[in-house]
Amino acid sequence: LYLMPADSPHPLLSLADYERAACEILDPAALSYIAGGATDEVTLRDNVAAWRRLALRPRMLVGVGRRDPSVELLGVRRPHPLLIAPTAFQRLAHRDGEIATARAAAATSTIICLSTFATTTPEALAEAVPDAPRWFQLYVFSDRGVSRDLVARAVEHGYEALVVTVDVPVAGVRERELRAGVRSLHGEQLASAAAAGASGEMTPADFGELVDPDLSWDDIERFVAESPLPVLVKGILTAEDALLAVAHGASGVIVSNHGGRQLDTVLSGADALPAIVEAAADQLDVLVDGGIRRGTDVVKALALGARAVLIGRPILCGLAVDGAQGAQRVIEILLAELDNALALAGSPQASNLDATFVMPAPWPDRSR
Ligand SMILES: Cc1cc2nc3c(=O)[nH]c(=O)nc-3n(C[C@H](O)[C@H](O)[C@H](O)COP(=O)(O)O)c2cc1C
């Protein structure tokens, strides 16, 4: 069923296999940037553990011979609920960077969300891989002119939604990166950031300082008013903020703690999701990310009311192992696992999952 990359001695069957293989390939500095989280990495670990604290409640004899993973997202039917999370500096994982990721996206009908801190401009990606369904992730710079220009270019080049990331008013404290002495790329190599003043050799934290720490809900409302694209707010963890996103005109929220890279000991997306869905899912689309590593995690996220999920690090591990093909395999593995889980959980249609399919796990949490 699963193909083995030509140069690999072991078949890579799961996302965990790709993670292990990437750990062997990546240089220590790049690995610390990709795999690490903030300070003690409590939230980083809990993001994975939180999905495992949920048990599935499968239904039998419902007829699962025909399965349909499609979901409705921003009013559009999508073939499946996976998206590629925005991650910066993808050329640290593989020389082909975001272009390779876009090829994987196009091959699997997966939306790629391009980071403001990508090593490819929005127009270069659109020209190189026009078939990739794409959203643009915006870090809002203090210089609003630069941010408006980025949005205009995304609109012009076929990006279908704008994801404004709001959980980086300042960079998180990443001790793993500091110990490994991580340097990302030269500021000039990131065209989008260079316009906001990036230059010379910079650390990820230096890039973080370009982001406006005083971004507010009024800014969100302005982007909603000015942009023809639907606006999603990424980095929401409370029902209070989800309701503010509704009040300021957002079309969606991405429940996320930035992969455990910002404020350590915040709650996981899995734990934040139910209250946010209850408060706001009837008024906007709720998506979730963080620690999704198995098809069963996707089923649980949908059961709790998410419309779709974003995958961060596993894509970078796939890229590191085998470029575009590796990223594509990672998505295909997750899609195969999702299909299997839908059948065995007795919910052949992904969009029919609901909260009756999950319960708090009766087994002890051994994650700590
Ligand atoms: C190496 C790396 C870089 C990231 N860069 C960005 C970014 O530029 N913009 C953004 O909104 N989120 C960024 N994120 C957060 C991801 O979009 C996403 O929220 C997170 O990685 C999901 O968790 P997962 O990696 O456990 O799947 C980054 C995450 C990682 C691991």
Short mmCIF file of C-alpha atoms and ligand atoms in Angstrom, two decimals:
data_model
loop_
_atom_site.label_atom_id
_atom_site.label_comp_id
_atom_site.label_asym_id
_atom_site.label_seq_id
_atom_site.Cartn_x
_atom_site.Cartn_y
_atom_site.Cartn_z
CA LEU A 1 0.00 0.00 0.00
CA TYR A 2 2.68 2.50 1.00
CA LEU A 3 5.64 3.25 -1.23
CA MET A 4 9.17 3.35 0.06
CA PRO A 5 11.34 6.33 -0.94
CA ALA A 6 14.08 4.91 -3.16
CA ASP A 7 16.98 5.80 -0.86
CA SER A 8 15.35 4.71 2.40
CA PRO A 9 16.30 1.43 4.07
CA HIS A 10 12.95 1.34 5.93
CA PRO A 11 9.44 1.86 4.65
CA LEU A 12 8.07 5.11 6.02
CA LEU A 13 4.55 4.17 7.08
CA SER A 14 3.47 6.93 9.40
CA LEU A 15 4.02 10.63 10.09
CA ALA A 16 6.13 9.56 13.09
CA ASP A 17 8.38 7.60 10.70
CA TYR A 18 8.88 10.77 8.64
CA GLU A 19 9.63 12.73 11.80
CA ARG A 20 12.31 10.24 12.84
CA ALA A 21 13.82 10.20 9.36
CA ALA A 22 13.86 14.03 9.22
CA CYS A 23 15.63 14.16 12.58
CA GLU A 24 18.45 12.13 11.05
CA ILE A 25 18.72 14.26 7.93
CA LEU A 26 18.34 17.85 9.12
CA ASP A 27 21.27 19.78 10.52
CA PRO A 28 20.90 20.50 14.25
CA ALA A 29 20.13 24.21 13.86
CA ALA A 30 17.40 23.69 11.26
CA LEU A 31 15.99 20.81 13.33
CA SER A 32 15.84 22.98 16.45
CA TYR A 33 13.85 25.59 14.52
CA ILE A 34 11.41 23.09 13.02
CA ALA A 35 10.92 20.70 15.92
CA GLY A 36 11.24 23.05 18.88
CA GLY A 37 8.74 24.98 20.94
CA ALA A 38 8.73 27.71 23.57
CA THR A 39 10.68 27.46 26.87
CA ASP A 40 9.90 24.12 28.60
CA GLU A 41 7.88 22.85 25.60
CA VAL A 42 4.96 21.81 27.82
CA THR A 43 2.42 22.97 25.23
CA LEU A 44 4.45 21.48 22.36
CA ARG A 45 4.17 18.02 23.96
CA ASP A 46 0.59 18.51 25.05
CA ASN A 47 -0.55 19.34 21.52
CA VAL A 48 0.07 15.70 20.55
CA ALA A 49 -1.05 14.28 23.92
CA ALA A 50 -4.37 16.15 23.94
CA TRP A 51 -5.77 14.23 20.94
CA ARG A 52 -4.79 10.99 22.70
CA ARG A 53 -6.77 12.01 25.78
CA LEU A 54 -9.87 11.57 23.66
CA ALA A 55 -11.33 8.12 23.03
CA LEU A 56 -13.44 7.33 19.98
CA ARG A 57 -17.00 5.98 20.30
CA PRO A 58 -17.41 4.00 17.07
CA ARG A 59 -20.79 2.97 15.63
CA MET A 60 -21.32 -0.39 13.93
CA LEU A 61 -23.40 -1.75 11.05
CA VAL A 62 -24.01 1.62 9.45
CA GLY A 63 -22.68 0.67 5.99
CA VAL A 64 -19.30 2.18 5.28
CA GLY A 65 -18.61 0.77 1.81
CA ARG A 66 -18.79 4.23 0.28
CA ARG A 67 -16.84 6.86 2.12
CA ASP A 68 -16.64 10.60 1.57
CA PRO A 69 -14.01 12.71 3.33
CA SER A 70 -15.23 15.98 1.80
CA VAL A 71 -16.12 18.98 3.94
CA GLU A 72 -17.54 22.44 3.37
CA LEU A 73 -15.06 25.21 4.08
CA LEU A 74 -15.86 28.92 3.65
CA GLY A 75 -18.93 27.87 1.70
CA VAL A 76 -16.94 25.76 -0.78
CA ARG A 77 -16.97 21.94 -0.93
CA ARG A 78 -13.40 20.68 -0.47
CA PRO A 79 -12.36 17.08 -1.22
CA HIS A 80 -10.96 16.55 2.29
CA PRO A 81 -10.37 18.46 5.54
CA LEU A 82 -6.55 18.77 5.48
CA LEU A 83 -4.65 22.03 4.92
CA ILE A 84 -0.93 22.72 4.94
CA ALA A 85 -0.25 25.12 7.82
CA PRO A 86 1.78 28.24 7.09
CA THR A 87 5.38 27.65 8.15
CA ALA A 88 8.23 30.09 7.58
CA PHE A 89 11.58 29.53 5.85
CA GLN A 90 10.76 26.19 4.21
CA ARG A 91 14.10 26.20 2.43
CA LEU A 92 15.61 25.28 5.81
CA ALA A 93 13.89 21.89 5.37
CA HIS A 94 14.63 21.38 1.66
CA ARG A 95 16.26 23.44 -1.08
CA ASP A 96 13.02 23.49 -3.10
CA GLY A 97 11.14 25.01 -0.15
CA GLU A 98 7.59 26.26 -0.63
CA ILE A 99 7.52 25.40 -4.35
CA ALA A 100 7.94 21.72 -3.44
CA THR A 101 5.21 22.03 -0.82
CA ALA A 102 2.93 23.62 -3.41
CA ARG A 103 3.51 20.68 -5.75
CA ALA A 104 2.48 18.31 -2.96
CA ALA A 105 -0.59 20.49 -2.37
CA ALA A 106 -1.56 20.43 -6.05
CA ALA A 107 -1.11 16.64 -6.28
CA THR A 108 -3.42 16.04 -3.31
CA SER A 109 -5.93 18.91 -3.69
CA THR A 110 -4.74 20.29 -0.36
CA ILE A 111 -4.81 24.01 0.36
CA ILE A 112 -1.32 25.41 0.98
CA CYS A 113 -1.26 28.40 3.28
CA LEU A 114 1.81 30.45 2.27
CA SER A 115 3.62 32.23 5.12
CA THR A 116 4.55 35.91 5.01
CA PHE A 117 8.02 34.64 5.94
CA ALA A 118 8.15 32.22 3.03
CA THR A 119 11.29 31.85 0.96
CA THR A 120 9.09 32.32 -2.12
CA THR A 121 6.96 35.33 -3.02
CA PRO A 122 3.20 34.83 -3.41
CA GLU A 123 3.43 35.51 -7.15
CA ALA A 124 6.40 33.19 -7.76
CA LEU A 125 4.54 30.33 -6.09
CA ALA A 126 1.36 31.02 -8.07
CA GLU A 127 3.32 31.08 -11.33
CA ALA A 128 5.36 27.94 -10.57
CA VAL A 129 2.42 25.80 -9.39
CA PRO A 130 -0.79 27.45 -10.63
CA ASP A 131 -2.85 24.34 -9.73
CA ALA A 132 -2.11 24.52 -6.01
CA PRO A 133 -5.18 25.71 -4.07
CA ARG A 134 -3.76 28.49 -1.93
CA TRP A 135 -4.39 30.83 0.98
CA PHE A 136 -2.06 33.59 2.16
CA GLN A 137 -0.94 33.98 5.78
CA LEU A 138 -0.36 37.56 6.83
CA TYR A 139 1.92 38.81 9.56
CA VAL A 140 0.98 42.45 9.89
CA PHE A 141 4.03 44.72 9.86
CA SER A 142 4.24 48.06 11.63
CA ASP A 143 4.43 49.51 8.13
CA ARG A 144 0.83 48.86 7.06
CA GLY A 145 1.66 49.87 3.48
CA VAL A 146 3.89 46.80 3.10
CA SER A 147 1.14 44.55 4.49
CA ARG A 148 -1.52 46.08 2.21
CA ASP A 149 0.78 45.55 -0.77
CA LEU A 150 1.24 41.87 0.19
CA VAL A 151 -2.52 41.40 0.41
CA ALA A 152 -3.02 43.04 -3.00
CA ARG A 153 -0.45 40.68 -4.55
CA ALA A 154 -2.12 37.65 -2.96
CA VAL A 155 -5.51 38.76 -4.31
CA GLU A 156 -4.05 39.31 -7.77
CA HIS A 157 -2.41 35.89 -7.85
CA GLY A 158 -5.32 33.64 -7.00
CA TYR A 159 -5.05 33.21 -3.23
CA GLU A 160 -8.53 32.35 -1.97
CA ALA A 161 -8.39 33.49 1.65
CA LEU A 162 -6.37 35.66 3.99
CA VAL A 163 -5.15 34.17 7.28
CA VAL A 164 -4.10 36.88 9.74
CA THR A 165 -1.89 35.40 12.45
CA VAL A 166 -2.46 37.15 15.77
CA ASP A 167 -0.45 35.11 18.28
CA VAL A 168 2.95 36.65 17.46
CA PRO A 169 2.80 40.19 18.91
CA VAL A 170 6.34 39.32 20.00
CA ALA A 171 8.38 36.20 19.30
CA GLY A 172 8.14 33.30 21.75
CA VAL A 173 11.21 32.32 23.76
CA ARG A 174 12.73 29.35 21.95
CA GLU A 175 15.57 28.03 24.05
CA ARG A 176 16.18 25.03 21.80
CA GLU A 177 16.88 27.44 18.93
CA LEU A 178 19.11 29.63 21.06
CA ARG A 179 21.17 26.63 22.17
CA ALA A 180 21.55 25.38 18.60
CA GLY A 181 22.52 28.88 17.44
CA VAL A 182 19.86 28.92 14.75
CA ARG A 183 20.22 31.46 11.98
CA SER A 184 17.52 31.54 9.39
CA LEU A 185 18.05 33.02 5.98
CA HIS A 186 19.35 36.42 5.06
CA GLY A 187 16.63 39.04 5.26
CA GLU A 188 17.04 39.89 1.59
CA GLN A 189 16.15 36.31 0.63
CA LEU A 190 12.66 36.82 2.03
CA ALA A 191 11.27 39.31 -0.42
CA SER A 192 8.09 39.91 1.57
CA ALA A 193 9.98 40.63 4.78
CA ALA A 194 12.73 42.62 3.08
CA ALA A 195 10.15 45.22 2.12
CA ALA A 196 9.47 45.65 5.85
CA GLY A 197 13.17 46.17 6.62
CA ALA A 198 14.61 42.65 6.92
CA SER A 199 18.29 42.59 5.93
CA GLY A 200 21.47 40.71 6.73
CA GLU A 201 21.68 37.52 8.74
CA MET A 202 18.66 37.26 11.02
CA THR A 203 17.33 34.85 13.63
CA PRO A 204 13.66 33.84 13.59
CA ALA A 205 13.18 36.16 16.59
CA ASP A 206 14.57 39.08 14.53
CA PHE A 207 11.91 38.42 11.93
CA GLY A 208 9.32 38.32 14.70
CA GLU A 209 10.26 41.87 15.64
CA LEU A 210 9.01 43.14 12.28
CA VAL A 211 5.47 42.19 13.33
CA ASP A 212 3.41 45.01 14.86
CA PRO A 213 2.92 44.27 18.59
CA ASP A 214 0.00 46.73 18.67
CA LEU A 215 -2.15 44.97 16.09
CA SER A 216 -5.79 45.21 17.25
CA TRP A 217 -9.31 44.03 16.41
CA ASP A 218 -9.83 47.31 14.54
CA ASP A 219 -7.05 46.23 12.17
CA ILE A 220 -8.85 42.92 11.59
CA GLU A 221 -12.02 44.83 10.75
CA ARG A 222 -10.06 47.00 8.32
CA PHE A 223 -8.60 43.95 6.53
CA VAL A 224 -12.09 42.49 6.32
CA ALA A 225 -13.41 45.74 4.82
CA GLU A 226 -10.52 46.28 2.40
CA SER A 227 -9.85 42.74 1.20
CA PRO A 228 -12.10 40.97 -1.29
CA LEU A 229 -10.95 37.68 0.29
CA PRO A 230 -12.48 36.03 3.35
CA VAL A 231 -10.38 36.73 6.45
CA LEU A 232 -9.53 34.05 9.02
CA VAL A 233 -7.94 34.90 12.37
CA LYS A 234 -5.22 32.39 13.32
CA GLY A 235 -4.11 31.85 16.91
CA ILE A 236 -7.41 31.96 18.84
CA LEU A 237 -7.73 29.89 22.04
CA THR A 238 -10.80 31.29 23.81
CA ALA A 239 -14.51 31.63 23.10
CA GLU A 240 -14.25 35.32 24.06
CA ASP A 241 -11.82 35.99 21.22
CA ALA A 242 -13.79 33.83 18.77
CA LEU A 243 -16.84 36.02 19.45
CA LEU A 244 -14.72 39.14 18.87
CA ALA A 245 -13.63 37.64 15.55
CA VAL A 246 -17.32 37.28 14.67
CA ALA A 247 -18.03 40.85 15.77
CA HIS A 248 -15.21 42.20 13.59
CA GLY A 249 -16.34 40.38 10.47
CA ALA A 250 -13.97 37.41 10.22
CA SER A 251 -15.11 34.43 8.15
CA GLY A 252 -13.19 31.95 10.26
CA VAL A 253 -10.90 31.33 13.20
CA ILE A 254 -7.99 28.92 13.39
CA VAL A 255 -7.81 27.52 16.90
CA SER A 256 -4.07 27.28 17.39
CA ASN A 257 -1.23 27.84 19.83
CA HIS A 258 1.27 28.20 16.99
CA GLY A 259 2.55 24.67 17.44
CA GLY A 260 3.59 25.36 21.04
CA ARG A 261 6.10 27.95 19.85
CA GLN A 262 4.71 31.11 21.46
CA LEU A 263 3.36 31.16 25.04
CA ASP A 264 4.28 27.95 26.82
CA THR A 265 1.69 26.22 29.04
CA VAL A 266 -1.28 27.57 27.07
CA LEU A 267 -3.95 24.99 26.33
CA SER A 268 -3.90 22.80 23.25
CA GLY A 269 -6.11 23.31 20.24
CA ALA A 270 -7.91 20.06 21.07
CA ASP A 271 -8.83 21.36 24.53
CA ALA A 272 -9.71 24.88 23.34
CA LEU A 273 -11.91 23.69 20.48
CA PRO A 274 -15.20 22.65 22.17
CA ALA A 275 -15.89 26.00 23.88
CA ILE A 276 -15.05 27.92 20.71
CA VAL A 277 -17.28 25.71 18.59
CA GLU A 278 -20.13 26.12 21.06
CA ALA A 279 -19.77 29.91 21.12
CA ALA A 280 -19.13 30.72 17.49
CA ALA A 281 -19.34 27.82 15.02
CA ASP A 282 -22.81 28.88 13.94
CA GLN A 283 -21.39 32.24 12.85
CA LEU A 284 -18.01 31.44 11.31
CA ASP A 285 -15.87 28.45 10.31
CA VAL A 286 -13.71 26.98 13.05
CA LEU A 287 -10.47 25.25 12.06
CA VAL A 288 -7.86 23.77 14.38
CA ASP A 289 -4.18 22.88 14.34
CA GLY A 290 -1.42 21.55 16.58
CA GLY A 291 -0.29 17.97 17.09
CA ILE A 292 -2.42 16.36 14.36
CA ARG A 293 -0.40 13.23 13.51
CA ARG A 294 -2.98 10.49 12.76
CA GLY A 295 -6.18 10.06 10.83
CA THR A 296 -7.90 9.43 14.16
CA ASP A 297 -6.78 12.92 15.30
CA VAL A 298 -8.51 14.40 12.25
CA VAL A 299 -11.69 12.44 13.03
CA LYS A 300 -11.64 13.74 16.62
CA ALA A 301 -11.15 17.34 15.47
CA LEU A 302 -14.10 17.09 13.08
CA ALA A 303 -16.20 15.35 15.74
CA LEU A 304 -15.54 18.29 18.08
CA GLY A 305 -16.83 20.67 15.41
CA ALA A 306 -13.80 21.77 13.40
CA ARG A 307 -14.42 22.09 9.67
CA ALA A 308 -10.80 21.37 8.77
CA VAL A 309 -7.35 20.88 10.29
CA LEU A 310 -3.92 22.28 9.48
CA ILE A 311 -0.71 20.24 9.51
CA GLY A 312 2.61 21.96 10.26
CA ARG A 313 5.72 20.02 11.18
CA PRO A 314 4.86 16.71 9.44
CA ILE A 315 4.89 18.52 6.09
CA LEU A 316 8.34 19.93 6.85
CA CYS A 317 9.55 16.44 7.80
CA GLY A 318 8.22 15.07 4.52
CA LEU A 319 9.98 17.90 2.67
CA ALA A 320 13.25 17.23 4.49
CA VAL A 321 13.14 13.51 3.68
CA ASP A 322 12.14 13.66 0.03
CA GLY A 323 11.19 17.16 -1.18
CA ALA A 324 7.82 17.49 -2.92
CA GLN A 325 7.35 13.71 -2.98
CA GLY A 326 7.96 13.42 0.75
CA ALA A 327 5.44 16.16 1.54
CA GLN A 328 2.96 14.48 -0.80
CA ARG A 329 3.47 11.09 0.92
CA VAL A 330 2.82 12.65 4.31
CA ILE A 331 -0.52 14.01 3.09
CA GLU A 332 -1.41 10.72 1.38
CA ILE A 333 -0.64 8.72 4.51
CA LEU A 334 -2.86 11.00 6.58
CA LEU A 335 -5.65 10.78 3.99
CA ALA A 336 -5.41 6.97 3.94
CA GLU A 337 -5.55 6.93 7.74
CA LEU A 338 -8.54 9.28 7.71
CA ASP A 339 -10.38 7.02 5.25
CA ASN A 340 -9.65 4.00 7.43
CA ALA A 341 -10.75 5.79 10.60
CA LEU A 342 -14.01 7.00 9.02
CA ALA A 343 -14.82 3.39 8.08
CA LEU A 344 -13.93 1.90 11.45
CA ALA A 345 -15.60 4.68 13.45
CA GLY A 346 -18.79 4.11 11.49
CA SER A 347 -19.05 7.60 10.03
CA PRO A 348 -18.48 7.16 6.29
CA GLN A 349 -19.14 10.84 5.65
CA ALA A 350 -16.61 13.10 7.33
CA SER A 351 -19.12 15.93 7.46
CA ASN A 352 -21.52 13.80 9.55
CA LEU A 353 -19.13 13.41 12.49
CA ASP A 354 -20.37 14.96 15.73
CA ALA A 355 -19.53 15.06 19.42
CA THR A 356 -21.15 11.66 20.07
CA PHE A 357 -18.08 10.07 18.41
CA VAL A 358 -15.67 11.20 21.17
CA MET A 359 -15.40 11.05 24.94
CA PRO A 360 -12.66 11.77 27.50
CA ALA A 361 -10.27 8.82 27.38
CA PRO A 362 -10.70 6.37 30.26
CA TRP A 363 -6.98 5.47 30.17
CA PRO A 364 -4.37 7.36 32.18
CA ASP A 365 -2.52 10.27 30.57
CA ARG A 366 1.11 9.20 30.47
CA SER A 367 2.26 12.21 28.47
CA ARG A 368 3.94 14.04 31.35
C1 LIG B 1 8.89 25.74 11.70
C2 LIG B 1 7.56 26.41 11.88
C3 LIG B 1 7.34 27.67 11.32
C4 LIG B 1 6.10 28.29 11.47
N1 LIG B 1 5.88 29.50 10.85
C5 LIG B 1 4.65 30.05 10.90
C6 LIG B 1 4.36 31.23 10.15
O1 LIG B 1 5.21 31.75 9.44
N2 LIG B 1 3.11 31.75 10.26
C7 LIG B 1 2.13 31.17 11.03
O2 LIG B 1 1.01 31.68 11.09
N3 LIG B 1 2.38 30.04 11.73
C8 LIG B 1 3.59 29.47 11.67
N4 LIG B 1 3.82 28.29 12.35
C9 LIG B 1 2.72 27.63 13.07
C10 LIG B 1 1.94 26.67 12.14
O3 LIG B 1 1.19 27.39 11.21
C11 LIG B 1 0.95 25.78 12.92
O4 LIG B 1 0.13 26.58 13.73
C12 LIG B 1 1.61 24.70 13.77
O5 LIG B 1 2.85 24.29 13.24
C13 LIG B 1 0.68 23.51 13.88
O6 LIG B 1 1.19 22.54 14.72
P1 LIG B 1 1.96 21.19 14.22
O7 LIG B 1 3.30 21.63 13.75
O8 LIG B 1 2.00 20.39 15.48
O9 LIG B 1 1.12 20.55 13.15
C14 LIG B 1 5.06 27.66 12.22
C15 LIG B 1 5.30 26.39 12.77
C16 LIG B 1 6.52 25.77 12.61
C17 LIG B 1 6.71 24.39 13.19
#
